[in-house]
Coordinates of C-alpha atoms in Angstrom, one line a residue:
M153 CA 53.7 46.4 176.3
S154 CA 54.2 45.7 172.6
A155 CA 53.8 42.1 171.5
T156 CA 57.1 42.3 169.7
A157 CA 59.9 40.9 171.8
V158 CA 62.4 43.5 172.8
K159 CA 65.8 42.5 171.4
S160 CA 68.6 42.6 173.9
A161 CA 71.6 44.7 173.2
P162 CA 74.4 42.8 171.5
K163 CA 77.1 41.6 173.8
T164 CA 80.3 43.5 173.4
K165 CA 83.6 41.6 173.1
K166 CA 85.4 41.5 176.4
Q167 CA 88.8 43.2 176.2
P168 CA 91.7 41.4 177.8
K169 CA 93.1 43.2 180.8
P170 CA 96.3 45.2 180.2
S171 CA 99.2 42.9 181.0
N172 CA 102.1 43.8 183.3
A173 CA 104.6 41.2 182.5
L174 CA 107.2 42.7 184.8
K175 CA 105.1 41.9 187.9
T176 CA 103.5 38.6 186.9
P177 CA 105.7 36.9 184.3
A178 CA 103.9 34.1 182.4
P179 CA 105.3 30.6 182.8
R180 CA 107.7 29.8 179.9
K181 CA 106.6 27.3 177.3
T182 CA 109.3 24.7 176.8
Y183 CA 108.8 24.3 173.1
I184 CA 109.0 28.0 172.6
E185 CA 112.4 28.0 174.4
V186 CA 113.6 25.1 172.3
M187 CA 112.7 27.0 169.2
R188 CA 114.5 30.0 170.5
I189 CA 117.7 28.0 171.2
I190 CA 117.7 26.4 167.7
A191 CA 116.9 29.8 166.0
A192 CA 119.8 31.5 168.0
F193 CA 122.1 28.7 166.7
L194 CA 120.8 29.1 163.2
V195 CA 121.6 32.9 163.3
I196 CA 125.2 31.9 163.9
V197 CA 125.0 29.3 161.1
N198 CA 123.7 32.0 158.8
H199 CA 126.7 34.2 159.5
T200 CA 129.3 31.5 159.2
N201 CA 128.3 28.8 156.8
S202 CA 128.1 30.6 153.5
D203 CA 131.9 30.6 153.1
V204 CA 131.7 26.9 152.5
F205 CA 129.5 26.8 149.4
L206 CA 130.6 30.2 148.1
K207 CA 134.2 29.0 147.9
S208 CA 133.3 25.6 146.3
T209 CA 131.5 24.2 143.3
P210 CA 128.6 21.8 143.2
S211 CA 129.5 18.7 145.1
F212 CA 128.3 16.9 148.2
T213 CA 129.9 19.6 150.3
W214 CA 128.3 22.3 148.2
F215 CA 124.8 20.8 148.4
F216 CA 125.1 20.1 152.1
S217 CA 126.3 23.6 152.9
L218 CA 123.6 25.2 150.8
T219 CA 120.9 23.1 152.4
Y220 CA 122.2 24.0 155.8
F221 CA 122.2 27.7 154.7
F222 CA 118.6 27.7 153.7
I223 CA 117.5 25.9 156.9
S224 CA 119.3 28.7 158.8
K225 CA 117.3 31.4 157.0
I226 CA 114.2 30.5 159.0
A227 CA 115.7 31.9 162.2
V228 CA 114.4 35.5 161.8
P229 CA 110.9 34.5 160.8
V230 CA 110.8 32.1 163.8
F231 CA 111.8 34.8 166.2
F232 CA 109.0 37.1 164.8
M233 CA 106.5 34.3 165.0
I234 CA 107.5 33.7 168.6
M235 CA 106.9 37.4 169.3
G236 CA 103.4 37.1 167.8
G237 CA 102.6 33.9 169.6
L238 CA 103.6 35.3 173.0
L239 CA 102.6 39.0 172.8
L240 CA 99.6 39.4 170.5
Q241 CA 97.3 37.7 173.0
K242 CA 98.0 40.4 175.5
I243 CA 97.0 44.0 175.8
D244 CA 100.0 45.9 177.4
T245 CA 99.6 49.0 179.4
P246 CA 101.1 52.2 177.9
K247 CA 103.8 52.0 180.6
R248 CA 104.7 48.4 179.6
S249 CA 104.8 49.3 175.9
V250 CA 107.2 52.1 176.6
Q251 CA 109.4 49.9 178.8
R252 CA 109.7 47.3 176.0
V253 CA 110.9 50.0 173.5
V254 CA 113.2 51.7 176.0
R255 CA 114.8 48.4 177.0
M256 CA 115.6 47.5 173.3
V257 CA 116.9 51.0 172.5
A258 CA 119.2 50.9 175.6
V259 CA 120.5 47.5 174.7
T260 CA 121.1 48.5 171.1
I261 CA 123.1 51.6 172.2
V262 CA 125.2 49.8 174.7
F263 CA 126.1 46.8 172.6
S264 CA 126.5 48.8 169.4
L265 CA 129.1 50.9 171.4
V266 CA 131.0 47.7 172.0
Y267 CA 131.1 46.9 168.3
Y268 CA 132.0 50.5 167.5
I269 CA 134.9 50.5 169.8
K270 CA 136.2 47.1 168.5
A271 CA 135.9 48.3 164.9
N272 CA 138.0 51.4 165.7
W273 CA 140.3 49.9 168.3
D274 CA 143.4 50.5 166.2
Y275 CA 142.3 53.9 165.1
P276 CA 141.0 55.7 168.3
E277 CA 141.3 59.1 166.6
N278 CA 138.3 58.1 164.4
M279 CA 136.0 57.6 167.4
S280 CA 133.7 60.3 168.5
V281 CA 130.3 60.5 170.3
G282 CA 128.7 62.4 167.5
E283 CA 129.9 59.9 164.9
F284 CA 128.8 57.0 167.0
F285 CA 125.2 58.2 167.3
K286 CA 125.1 59.2 163.7
K287 CA 126.2 55.7 162.7
I288 CA 123.9 53.9 165.1
F289 CA 121.0 56.0 163.8
T290 CA 121.7 55.5 160.1
F291 CA 123.4 52.1 160.0
R292 CA 123.9 49.1 162.2
T293 CA 127.3 48.6 163.8
A294 CA 127.0 44.8 163.7
N295 CA 126.0 42.6 160.9
A296 CA 123.3 40.9 163.0
Y297 CA 121.8 44.0 164.5
W298 CA 119.5 44.8 161.6
Y299 CA 117.0 42.4 163.4
I300 CA 117.0 44.7 166.5
Y301 CA 116.0 47.7 164.4
A302 CA 113.1 45.7 162.9
Y303 CA 112.2 44.4 166.3
I304 CA 112.1 47.9 167.8
G305 CA 109.8 49.0 164.9
L306 CA 107.5 46.1 165.8
L307 CA 107.6 47.0 169.5
I308 CA 106.5 50.6 168.6
L309 CA 103.6 49.1 166.7
L310 CA 102.9 46.4 169.3
P311 CA 100.1 48.2 171.2
I312 CA 98.2 48.6 167.8
L313 CA 99.0 45.1 166.7
Q314 CA 97.7 43.7 170.0
R315 CA 94.4 45.5 169.7
M316 CA 94.1 44.4 166.0
A317 CA 94.7 40.8 167.0
N318 CA 92.1 41.1 169.8
A319 CA 89.5 42.6 167.4
F320 CA 90.2 40.1 164.5
S321 CA 88.2 36.9 164.1
K322 CA 89.9 33.8 163.0
R323 CA 88.9 34.4 159.4
T324 CA 90.1 38.0 159.5
T325 CA 93.4 36.9 160.9
E326 CA 93.8 34.4 158.1
Y327 CA 93.0 37.1 155.5
F328 CA 95.5 39.4 157.1
I329 CA 98.3 36.7 157.0
I330 CA 97.4 35.8 153.4
L331 CA 97.6 39.5 152.3
S332 CA 100.8 40.2 154.2
M333 CA 103.0 37.1 154.6
G334 CA 101.4 35.3 151.6
V335 CA 100.9 37.8 148.8
M336 CA 103.9 40.1 149.7
G337 CA 106.0 37.0 150.1
I338 CA 105.1 35.4 146.8
I339 CA 105.2 38.5 144.6
P340 CA 109.0 38.6 144.6
L341 CA 109.0 34.9 143.6
I342 CA 106.6 35.6 140.7
T343 CA 108.9 38.4 139.6
L344 CA 111.9 36.1 139.9
F345 CA 110.5 33.1 138.0
F346 CA 108.1 34.8 135.5
D347 CA 109.5 38.3 135.2
I348 CA 106.0 39.8 136.1
T349 CA 105.9 42.6 138.6
P350 CA 102.6 44.2 139.8
H351 CA 102.5 47.9 139.9
H352 CA 103.9 49.2 143.2
Y353 CA 100.8 51.4 143.7
L354 CA 98.9 48.2 144.4
T355 CA 101.4 46.5 146.6
D356 CA 102.3 49.6 148.5
M357 CA 98.8 49.5 150.0
F358 CA 99.3 46.0 151.5
F359 CA 100.8 45.2 154.9
A360 CA 104.5 44.5 155.1
P361 CA 105.3 40.8 155.1
H362 CA 106.9 40.8 158.6
L363 CA 103.5 41.9 160.1
G364 CA 101.9 38.8 158.6
I365 CA 104.8 36.7 160.0
V366 CA 104.1 38.0 163.5
F367 CA 100.4 37.2 163.1
A368 CA 101.3 33.8 161.8
G369 CA 102.8 32.9 165.2
Y370 CA 99.7 34.3 166.9
Y371 CA 97.5 32.2 164.6
I372 CA 99.4 29.0 165.3
E373 CA 99.2 29.6 169.1
K374 CA 95.6 30.6 169.2
Y375 CA 93.7 28.9 166.4
L376 CA 95.6 26.0 164.8
K377 CA 94.4 22.6 165.8
L378 CA 97.3 20.2 166.0
S379 CA 97.1 16.6 164.9
K380 CA 99.4 13.9 163.6
K381 CA 98.1 14.8 160.1
V382 CA 99.0 18.4 160.5
F383 CA 102.4 17.4 161.9
F384 CA 103.3 15.2 158.9
I385 CA 102.0 17.9 156.4
A386 CA 104.2 20.4 158.1
C387 CA 107.2 18.1 158.0
A388 CA 106.7 17.3 154.3
T389 CA 106.1 21.0 153.4
F390 CA 109.3 22.0 155.3
V391 CA 111.4 19.4 153.4
A392 CA 109.8 20.3 150.1
L393 CA 110.4 24.1 150.5
I394 CA 114.0 23.6 151.6
S395 CA 114.6 21.2 148.6
F396 CA 112.9 23.7 146.3
Q397 CA 115.3 26.5 147.3
V398 CA 118.4 24.2 147.0
V399 CA 117.4 22.8 143.6
W400 CA 116.6 26.2 142.1
S401 CA 119.8 27.7 143.5
Y402 CA 121.6 25.0 141.7
I403 CA 119.8 25.8 138.5
F404 CA 120.6 29.5 139.0
Y405 CA 124.2 28.5 139.6
L406 CA 124.3 26.7 136.2
E407 CA 123.1 30.0 134.6
N408 CA 125.5 32.2 136.5
P409 CA 127.9 30.8 139.1
N410 CA 128.5 34.3 140.4
D411 CA 124.9 35.1 141.2
Y412 CA 122.7 32.2 142.3
L413 CA 121.3 33.2 145.7
Q414 CA 118.2 35.0 144.4
L415 CA 116.1 33.0 146.9
D416 CA 118.1 34.3 149.9
N417 CA 115.5 36.6 151.4
W418 CA 113.9 35.9 154.8
Q419 CA 110.6 37.6 153.7
Y420 CA 110.0 35.3 150.7
L421 CA 107.2 32.8 151.2
T422 CA 109.5 29.9 150.6
I423 CA 111.4 30.8 153.9
T424 CA 108.5 32.2 156.0
A425 CA 106.3 29.1 155.2
S426 CA 109.3 26.9 156.2
A427 CA 109.5 28.8 159.5
A428 CA 105.8 28.3 160.1
C429 CA 106.2 24.6 159.5
F430 CA 109.1 24.5 162.0
Y431 CA 106.9 26.2 164.6
I432 CA 104.0 23.8 164.0
I433 CA 106.4 20.8 164.2
F434 CA 107.8 21.8 167.6
K435 CA 104.5 22.8 169.0
Y436 CA 103.1 19.4 168.0
L437 CA 106.1 17.5 169.4
S438 CA 105.5 19.3 172.8
T439 CA 102.1 17.5 173.0
V440 CA 103.4 14.0 172.4
I441 CA 106.8 14.3 174.2
K442 CA 106.6 14.9 177.9
T443 CA 109.5 16.8 179.3
K444 CA 110.7 16.2 182.8
E445 CA 110.5 19.3 185.1
R446 CA 114.2 19.5 185.6
T447 CA 114.9 19.2 181.8
S448 CA 112.2 21.9 181.2
K449 CA 113.9 24.2 183.6
V450 CA 117.2 23.8 182.0
L451 CA 115.8 24.4 178.5
C452 CA 113.9 27.5 179.7
Y453 CA 117.1 28.8 181.2
L454 CA 119.0 28.2 178.0
G455 CA 116.2 29.9 176.1
S456 CA 116.5 32.9 178.3
L457 CA 120.1 33.3 177.2
T458 CA 119.4 33.4 173.5
F459 CA 119.0 37.2 173.3
G460 CA 122.4 37.6 175.0
I461 CA 123.8 35.0 172.6
Y462 CA 122.5 37.0 169.7
L463 CA 123.9 40.3 171.0
V464 CA 127.5 39.0 171.2
S465 CA 127.5 36.4 168.4
D466 CA 129.1 38.6 165.7
L467 CA 131.8 39.7 168.2
I468 CA 132.7 36.1 169.0
I469 CA 132.5 35.1 165.3
S470 CA 135.1 37.8 164.6
L471 CA 137.4 36.9 167.5
T472 CA 137.3 33.1 166.8
R473 CA 137.8 33.2 163.1
P474 CA 141.6 32.6 163.3
M475 CA 140.8 29.5 165.3
Y476 CA 138.5 28.4 162.5
N477 CA 141.2 29.0 159.9
D478 CA 143.5 26.7 161.9
L479 CA 140.8 24.1 162.4
Q480 CA 140.3 23.8 158.6
L481 CA 143.9 22.7 158.2
D482 CA 143.3 19.2 159.7
T483 CA 139.5 18.9 159.5
P484 CA 137.1 18.7 156.6
I485 CA 135.6 22.1 156.0
V486 CA 132.0 21.2 156.8
L487 CA 132.9 19.5 160.0
A488 CA 135.3 22.4 160.9
T489 CA 132.5 24.9 160.2
I490 CA 130.0 23.0 162.4
L491 CA 132.5 22.7 165.2
W492 CA 133.3 26.4 165.0
E493 CA 129.5 27.2 165.2
I494 CA 129.1 25.0 168.2
I495 CA 132.1 26.7 169.9
I496 CA 130.7 30.1 169.1
F497 CA 127.3 29.2 170.5
I498 CA 128.9 27.8 173.7
L499 CA 131.1 30.9 174.2
C500 CA 128.2 33.2 173.6
G501 CA 126.0 31.3 176.0
F502 CA 128.7 31.5 178.7
I503 CA 129.0 35.3 178.2
A504 CA 125.2 35.6 178.2
A505 CA 125.0 33.6 181.4
I506 CA 127.5 35.9 183.1
L507 CA 125.6 39.0 182.0
K508 CA 122.3 37.4 183.2
S509 CA 123.9 36.9 186.7
I510 CA 124.3 40.7 187.1
P511 CA 121.2 42.0 188.7
F512 CA 121.0 45.4 186.9
V513 CA 121.9 43.8 183.5
K514 CA 119.6 40.8 183.9
K515 CA 116.4 42.6 183.2
Y516 CA 117.7 44.0 179.9
I517 CA 118.9 40.8 178.3

């Protein structure tokens, strides 16, 4: 034998086994469900609160409503981060991947049909199967449903994203998030504040910001070491980012009262970073606040209703608006709006609970 030691073959990285969440569902994480509940409520806030500040001028009510509005903008990034935190550590089977997409497409068609019928209830002659499918393919039938279209796109990509996450090191994951959520989230802000726009041939090569948002949730779940220091930094950053958006919206208002919501974009880093801070805050709190088993079960059940709440929220907003108009007559508008949002949330939760009690429907929502 040669005196030179024979080097052993490099160890290959073990691939996680394909998951089959339908047969062996993972236990729910209470802090994830709490974030889902809050995010679902913030979706309702996002679709109801803007009337308050849009119909008023700078005052305590205006600033409160605008702050409330920008807090509500974190809802979508939080949902995408939850997706990344829960799904990117798995490798789904091809069958499971198809099931996820089919489920969302089926839900979209059924609930879009409900909104389509409601929109044309007084004009049934305008309804047709061909027109419905054309509309559902080219444009959402409910204001909130743009998120489902984005989510279906991510589900189609999910098998690739899962394998990317499994192959990435911690440093590569950080680089991916910086290029996607970071660079693509800050370029519009640079354009807004400094009127400098990089050539699109450069930015077209980068990853879309929502991919970085999904990976941010994965990173927080897998790599981020939580501590009291990290918690306080996240809290301070969250407050600073929300304050930044409110203050600059006020400055934009002074320049043009009819166009001051330039920072209203969920892909901007000011909003996605706020969502990441929100995620970190609640994950840390879960390590220092012990939840009783019964309370945890209740929160997990409420969390399971959030998709159903989202699906019917625009419908209930529309149906309850006359009640809101009456409520404003005897109640300050901010309080009336918050009460209206709570009522909407409760009604949507009740409907979602009924739907979840139907065996065939339960597995879809």
